[in-house]
Structures are given as structure tokens and as C-alpha cells.
Coordinates of C-alpha atoms in Angstrom, one line a residue:
M1034 CA -27.1 4.3 23.8
M1035 CA -23.8 3.0 22.5
T1036 CA -22.7 -0.3 23.7
M1037 CA -19.0 -1.1 24.4
S1038 CA -19.0 -3.2 21.2
M1039 CA -20.1 -0.2 19.2
V1040 CA -17.5 2.0 20.9
F1041 CA -14.7 -0.5 20.2
G1042 CA -15.9 -0.9 16.6
T1043 CA -16.1 2.9 16.0
I1044 CA -12.6 3.5 17.5
G1045 CA -11.2 0.6 15.4
F1046 CA -12.7 1.9 12.2
L1047 CA -11.5 5.5 12.7
L1048 CA -8.0 4.4 13.7
A1049 CA -7.8 1.8 10.9
A1050 CA -8.9 4.5 8.4
Y1051 CA -6.2 6.8 9.6
S1052 CA -3.5 4.1 9.7
V1053 CA -4.3 2.7 6.3
I1054 CA -4.1 6.2 4.7
G1055 CA -0.9 7.0 6.6
N1056 CA 0.9 3.7 6.1
D1057 CA -0.1 1.7 3.0
S1058 CA -1.5 4.4 0.8
A1059 CA 1.7 6.5 1.4
Q1060 CA 3.6 3.6 -0.1
T1061 CA 1.2 3.3 -3.0
L1062 CA 1.2 7.0 -3.8
G1063 CA 4.7 7.7 -2.6
T1064 CA 6.5 7.7 -6.0
F1065 CA 3.7 9.8 -7.4
I1066 CA 4.1 12.4 -4.6
S1067 CA 8.0 12.4 -4.8
S1068 CA 8.1 12.9 -8.6
N1069 CA 5.4 15.6 -8.7
S1070 CA 5.8 17.5 -5.4
K1071 CA 8.0 20.3 -6.9
K1072 CA 5.8 21.0 -9.9
V1073 CA 2.2 20.1 -8.9
K1074 CA 0.3 21.6 -6.0
W1075 CA -0.6 19.1 -3.4
Y1076 CA -4.3 19.8 -3.7
W1077 CA -4.4 18.8 -7.4
M1078 CA -2.8 15.4 -6.6
W1079 CA -5.2 15.1 -3.6
T1080 CA -8.2 15.8 -5.9
F1081 CA -7.0 13.2 -8.4
A1082 CA -6.6 10.5 -5.8
S1083 CA -9.9 11.5 -4.1
V1084 CA -11.9 11.1 -7.3
I1085 CA -10.6 7.6 -7.9
L1086 CA -11.2 6.6 -4.3
T1087 CA -14.7 7.9 -4.4
G1088 CA -15.5 6.1 -7.7
T1089 CA -13.9 2.9 -6.6
L1090 CA -15.7 2.6 -3.2
L1091 CA -19.0 3.7 -4.6
S1092 CA -18.8 1.0 -7.3
G1093 CA -18.0 -1.6 -4.7
W1094 CA -20.9 -0.4 -2.5
A1095 CA -23.3 -0.4 -5.5
A1096 CA -22.2 -4.0 -6.3
G1097 CA -23.0 -5.1 -2.8
D1098 CA -19.4 -5.8 -1.7
M1099 CA -17.5 -2.8 -0.3
A1100 CA -14.5 -5.0 0.4
F1101 CA -14.3 -6.5 -3.1
G1102 CA -14.5 -10.1 -1.7
R1103 CA -11.5 -9.7 0.6
L1104 CA -13.6 -10.4 3.7
D1105 CA -15.4 -13.5 2.5
K1106 CA -13.3 -15.7 4.8
I1107 CA -13.4 -13.2 7.7
P1108 CA -16.8 -12.9 9.3
L1109 CA -18.0 -9.9 11.3
P1110 CA -17.6 -10.7 15.0
E1111 CA -20.7 -10.9 17.1
A1112 CA -19.3 -8.2 19.3
F1113 CA -16.2 -6.0 19.0
Q1114 CA -13.7 -6.4 21.8
W1115 CA -10.9 -4.1 23.0
Y1116 CA -8.3 -6.0 21.1
H1117 CA -10.1 -5.2 17.8
A1118 CA -9.4 -1.5 18.4
A1119 CA -5.9 -2.2 19.8
A1120 CA -4.6 -3.5 16.5
P1121 CA -4.8 -0.2 14.6
V1122 CA -3.5 1.6 17.6
L1123 CA -0.3 -0.5 17.4
L1124 CA -0.2 0.1 13.7
L1125 CA -0.5 3.8 14.1
G1126 CA 2.4 3.9 16.6
L1127 CA 4.7 1.9 14.2
T1128 CA 3.8 4.2 11.4
R1129 CA 4.9 7.2 13.4
F1130 CA 8.4 5.6 13.4
G1131 CA 8.4 5.0 9.7
V1132 CA 8.1 1.2 10.0
P1133 CA 6.4 -0.3 6.8
V1134 CA 4.3 -2.7 8.8
S1135 CA 1.6 -4.7 6.8
T1136 CA -1.7 -3.1 7.6
T1137 CA -3.4 -6.2 6.3
L1138 CA -1.6 -8.6 8.6
L1139 CA -1.7 -6.5 11.7
T1140 CA -5.4 -5.4 11.4
L1141 CA -7.0 -8.5 10.0
S1142 CA -5.1 -10.7 12.4
A1143 CA -7.4 -9.5 15.2
F1144 CA -10.3 -10.9 13.2
S1145 CA -8.8 -14.0 11.7
S1146 CA -8.3 -17.6 12.8
G1147 CA -4.8 -19.0 12.7
L1148 CA -5.6 -20.9 9.4
V1149 CA -6.8 -17.7 7.6
L1150 CA -3.7 -15.8 8.8
E1151 CA -1.5 -18.6 7.5
K1152 CA -3.1 -18.2 4.1
I1153 CA -2.7 -14.4 4.2
I1154 CA 1.0 -14.8 5.1
M1155 CA 1.7 -17.4 2.3
K1156 CA 0.0 -15.2 -0.3
S1157 CA 1.9 -12.1 0.9
A1158 CA 5.2 -13.9 0.9
L1159 CA 4.5 -15.1 -2.7
G1160 CA 3.7 -11.5 -3.6
Y1161 CA 7.0 -10.3 -2.2
A1162 CA 8.9 -12.9 -4.2
V1163 CA 7.1 -12.4 -7.5
A1164 CA 7.5 -8.6 -7.2
A1165 CA 11.2 -8.8 -6.4
V1166 CA 12.1 -11.3 -9.2
A1167 CA 9.9 -9.5 -11.8
A1168 CA 11.3 -6.1 -10.9
Y1169 CA 14.9 -7.3 -11.1
F1170 CA 14.5 -8.8 -14.6
I1171 CA 12.3 -6.0 -15.9
W1172 CA 14.7 -3.3 -14.9
M1173 CA 17.7 -5.2 -16.2
L1174 CA 15.8 -5.4 -19.5
M1175 CA 14.7 -1.7 -19.4
H1176 CA 18.3 -0.5 -19.1
R1177 CA 18.8 -1.7 -22.7
F1178 CA 16.4 0.9 -24.0
F1179 CA 17.0 4.0 -21.8
D1180 CA 18.8 5.4 -18.9
E1181 CA 16.3 6.4 -16.2
K1182 CA 18.8 9.0 -14.7
K1183 CA 19.1 11.0 -17.9
K1184 CA 16.8 13.9 -18.3
V1185 CA 13.6 13.4 -20.2
R1186 CA 13.7 15.1 -23.6
E1187 CA 11.5 18.2 -23.8
E1188 CA 9.2 16.7 -26.5
N1189 CA 8.6 13.5 -24.4
K1190 CA 7.8 15.2 -21.1
K1191 CA 4.1 15.5 -21.8
F1192 CA 3.9 11.8 -22.7
W1193 CA 5.7 10.6 -19.5
S1194 CA 3.6 13.0 -17.4
I1195 CA 0.3 11.6 -18.7
A1196 CA 1.7 8.0 -18.5
Q1197 CA 2.6 8.5 -14.8
W1198 CA -0.8 9.9 -13.8
A1199 CA -2.5 7.0 -15.7
S1200 CA -0.3 4.4 -14.0
T1201 CA -0.8 5.9 -10.6
G1202 CA -4.6 5.9 -11.1
F1203 CA -4.5 2.3 -12.1
L1204 CA -2.3 1.4 -9.1
W1205 CA -4.5 3.4 -6.7
Y1206 CA -7.6 1.6 -7.9
M1207 CA -6.0 -1.8 -7.6
W1208 CA -4.6 -1.0 -4.1
L1209 CA -8.0 0.1 -2.9
S1210 CA -9.6 -3.1 -4.1
H1211 CA -7.1 -5.0 -1.9
D1212 CA -6.5 -2.9 1.2
I1213 CA -9.8 -1.1 1.8
A1214 CA -10.9 -4.4 3.5
N1215 CA -8.6 -3.4 6.4
V1216 CA -11.0 -0.5 7.1
F1217 CA -14.3 -2.1 6.2
V1218 CA -13.6 -5.1 8.4
Y1219 CA -15.1 -2.9 11.2
L1220 CA -18.3 -2.2 9.3
P1221 CA -21.4 -4.3 8.5
R1222 CA -21.0 -6.5 5.4
E1223 CA -24.4 -5.3 4.0
G1224 CA -27.1 -2.7 4.7
V1225 CA -24.8 0.4 4.7
T1226 CA -26.8 3.3 3.4
L1227 CA -25.6 5.8 0.8
P1228 CA -25.4 8.7 3.3
A1229 CA -23.3 6.5 5.6
M1230 CA -21.1 5.4 2.7
L1231 CA -20.5 9.0 1.7
G1232 CA -19.6 9.8 5.3
I1233 CA -17.0 7.0 5.3
I1234 CA -15.6 8.2 2.0
G1235 CA -15.4 11.8 3.5
I1236 CA -13.3 10.5 6.4
L1237 CA -10.9 8.8 4.0
V1238 CA -10.7 11.8 1.7
A1239 CA -9.8 14.0 4.7
G1240 CA -7.0 11.6 5.6
L1241 CA -5.7 11.8 2.0
A1242 CA -5.6 15.6 2.3
H1243 CA -3.3 15.3 5.3
L1244 CA -1.1 12.8 3.4
F1245 CA -0.6 15.0 0.4
Y1246 CA -0.2 18.1 2.5
T1247 CA 2.7 16.5 4.4
N1248 CA 4.2 15.1 1.2
G1249 CA 3.7 11.5 2.2
G1250 CA 4.6 11.6 5.9
K1251 CA 7.1 9.5 7.7
I1252 CA 6.7 6.4 5.4
Q1253 CA 7.7 8.5 2.4
E1254 CA 11.3 8.2 3.6
I1255 CA 11.4 4.6 2.5
V1256 CA 10.4 5.6 -1.0
L1257 CA 12.9 8.5 -1.2
S1258 CA 15.8 6.3 0.0
K1259 CA 15.5 4.3 -3.2
S1260 CA 17.3 5.2 -6.4
G1261 CA 15.5 7.5 -8.9
T1262 CA 12.0 7.5 -7.3
R1263 CA 11.9 11.3 -7.9
F1264 CA 12.4 10.7 -11.6
I1265 CA 9.1 10.6 -13.5
R1266 CA 9.9 7.6 -15.7
S1267 CA 11.1 5.6 -12.7
A1268 CA 8.0 6.5 -10.8
C1269 CA 5.7 5.7 -13.7
L1270 CA 7.3 2.2 -14.2
I1271 CA 7.3 1.4 -10.5
D1272 CA 3.6 2.2 -10.2
L1273 CA 2.7 0.3 -13.4
F1274 CA 4.5 -2.9 -12.4
Y1275 CA 3.2 -2.6 -8.8
A1276 CA -0.3 -2.4 -10.1
L1277 CA 0.1 -5.4 -12.5
V1278 CA 1.4 -7.6 -9.6
L1279 CA -1.7 -6.5 -7.5
W1280 CA -3.9 -7.2 -10.4
Y1281 CA -2.5 -10.7 -10.8
F1282 CA -3.0 -11.6 -7.2
K1283 CA -6.5 -10.0 -7.2
I1284 CA -7.7 -12.5 -9.8
H1285 CA -5.6 -15.3 -8.2
S1286 CA -7.7 -15.6 -5.1
A1287 CA -10.0 -13.6 -2.7
I1288 CA -7.7 -14.1 0.3
P1289 CA -6.3 -10.8 1.5
M1290 CA -2.6 -10.1 1.1
S1291 CA -0.1 -7.6 2.3
T1292 CA 0.4 -5.0 -0.4
T1293 CA 3.3 -3.7 1.8
W1294 CA 5.2 -6.9 1.1
V1295 CA 4.6 -6.5 -2.6
F1296 CA 5.8 -2.9 -2.5
V1297 CA 9.0 -3.6 -0.5
G1298 CA 9.7 -6.6 -2.8
L1299 CA 9.3 -4.5 -5.9
L1300 CA 11.7 -1.8 -4.6
A1301 CA 14.2 -4.5 -3.5
G1302 CA 14.3 -6.2 -6.9
R1303 CA 14.5 -2.9 -8.7
E1304 CA 17.2 -1.6 -6.4
L1305 CA 19.4 -4.6 -7.1
A1306 CA 19.0 -4.3 -10.8
V1307 CA 19.8 -0.5 -10.7
Y1308 CA 23.0 -1.1 -8.8
R1309 CA 24.1 -4.0 -11.0
T1310 CA 23.4 -1.9 -14.1
F1311 CA 25.0 1.4 -13.2
N1312 CA 27.9 0.1 -11.0
Q1313 CA 28.7 -3.2 -12.8
G1314 CA 28.4 -5.0 -9.4
K1315 CA 31.3 -3.0 -7.8
E1316 CA 29.2 -1.3 -5.1
I1317 CA 26.3 -3.7 -4.8
S1318 CA 27.2 -4.5 -1.2
V1319 CA 26.3 -0.9 -0.3
I1320 CA 22.5 -1.6 -0.8
F1321 CA 22.3 -4.8 1.2
P1322 CA 22.0 -3.1 4.6
M1323 CA 19.1 -1.0 3.3
L1324 CA 17.3 -3.9 1.8
V1325 CA 17.8 -6.1 4.9
A1326 CA 16.5 -3.2 7.1
D1327 CA 13.3 -3.0 5.0
F1328 CA 12.9 -6.8 5.2
L1329 CA 13.4 -6.9 8.9
K1330 CA 10.8 -4.2 9.4
I1331 CA 8.1 -6.2 7.6
M1332 CA 9.2 -9.2 9.6
L1333 CA 8.5 -7.2 12.7
G1334 CA 5.0 -6.6 11.5
L1335 CA 4.6 -10.4 10.9
A1336 CA 5.8 -11.2 14.4
L1337 CA 3.3 -8.7 15.8
S1338 CA 0.5 -10.1 13.7
V1339 CA 1.2 -13.6 15.0
A1340 CA 1.3 -12.2 18.6
V1341 CA -2.1 -10.5 18.0
V1342 CA -3.7 -13.8 16.8
S1343 CA -2.3 -15.6 19.8
G1344 CA -3.7 -13.0 22.1
V1345 CA -7.1 -13.1 20.5
I1346 CA -7.3 -16.9 20.8
Y1347 CA -6.2 -16.6 24.5
F1348 CA -8.7 -13.8 25.4
D1349 CA -11.6 -15.6 23.6
S1350 CA -10.9 -18.8 25.6
I1351 CA -11.2 -17.1 29.0

């Protein structure tokens, strides 16, 4: 017989899995989808992402840490409460409106103390700043070597295609090692059997199928609104530098961070560089409303996360 704790834990896991795939992974795989959707069938991209997901999660399970150390500071609660399941419900609703809310902040806030949440926020803010500054200077430098908007030469297309799939695979692996904790926070930290693990992977792979079939869903609009994300070279470079930033913060500390903030910061820095490069600063004011809107959306997620922690502390005290 299932207890209420098991019910809330199961609901939370299923909704977190759906929300993580529909929100954060859409941002991670967004440039890959946008630059390949017209020339590659969705099921080939889905197969590629599913193989990497399966290999990554099974390697973590075999090593005895499915969350890759991201839950070391966040213990499994003695019993799941209704608010543990409510966090991904809120995330799911915001995703439907295309709001790039941080899955890490919103989901893990229901399990974290105020001190842990503060560390997550500080690391995420640092990730945003590092990604934005690095992207700005990297794209200003890249312009000296080639124009992203010019068509790729026929003899170079194969190279760029292989490079983009490789960079996407690297990024997808790095993202999973960060954000899969948002799903596994609802599962036991140890003792998960292989059949159970394969079932978990099956649920995530099914979610990926829906993501690719719908070309990224609602969140994909944020990717498409940025300059050149449909171009293979731009998509390749965005994925590569996104992955490198995540890699740096992975070895920096085991504290979870918002990959959404890194993603938005990367696109913001790149967008500023692209407009300064191609418009010589004449139309740079055009992009500020878009960048401010993206920033305000992630601030909305931060405010909701703080509210969730405050609510958890309140309900635990009564």
C-alpha cells in the first residue's frame, strides 16, 4: 500500500522529469534542434540524445552516484510532503508560457535550507556573469576570423556538421551531470536496482521524444529569437562554450547551479557582441528590451524559489 509520502514522491519525480526535459533540456538542445530541424529527421536527433543520456546516467548509477555529487548537501527527506510535489507543478505551468525559469532553483528549493539555496544562487549568478562576459569577448574575437552569417562553403559543411554534433554531445553530457539532480532528488540516494534505473531512463527518453517531435516546444522561442542560432557554425560555437562553462563549474564545486542562468547569460553576451560587430553600435539599443525581458524572467524564477523555501520553513514549523 502506497503511503502519502510515496504518492507525493512519485508525483514529484514524474513532474520533475517532464519539466526538466521540457524546460532546461530544450535550452541545452535548442540550438542543435534549430540548426538541424530542416535537414535531419527528428527521430535521428532524438536517438543521438537518448544514447548519450542512457550512457551518462548508467555510468553515474554504476559509480554509485546517480546525481554526480550534486545532492551531497541536500539529504533525502524523511517523508515527502505536498510542497515537494508542488514545486515541479509550478515549474511546469511556467514552462507552458515559455518562461525560462531555473529548474534547479525552483525544484531543489523545496528540499534545501536557506543556506544551501543561498550558495546555489551565488554560484548561479557567477555562472551568468562568467558566461556573459566570456561570450561577449569570444564573439568579438571570432568576428576577426569569419562572418557567421555567410554561407558555409560546400567543402566545409561536413566538418561543421560533425563539429556541431560533437559539441552538442559534449554539452548534453555536461548538462546531464548538472541538472539530472533535479529529477533524482525524488529518488533514494542508493539501492536503485538496474531494472528501476532502466525504467527511469525510459521515462526520460520518452520525454525527449516529445521534445524533438515538437521542435523544442515553447522554450525554443527564446533560442530562435537570438541572432544566427539557426546557422550551424553559431549553433556549434554556442554549444561548445556553454559546455565549457558548465565543465568549469562542475569541477569548481559540487553545489548545484542553475544551467538556465548560464544559458541566458551566454546568449546575452553573444547577442551584445553580434550587434556591436554587425551594426557598429548604431542599433544596439534594439536588443536591450529582449535581454532585459530574459533577465526578468529568470528573476521571476528566483523570487518563486525564495518563496518556496519560505513556505517550506513555515509548513515544517507548524
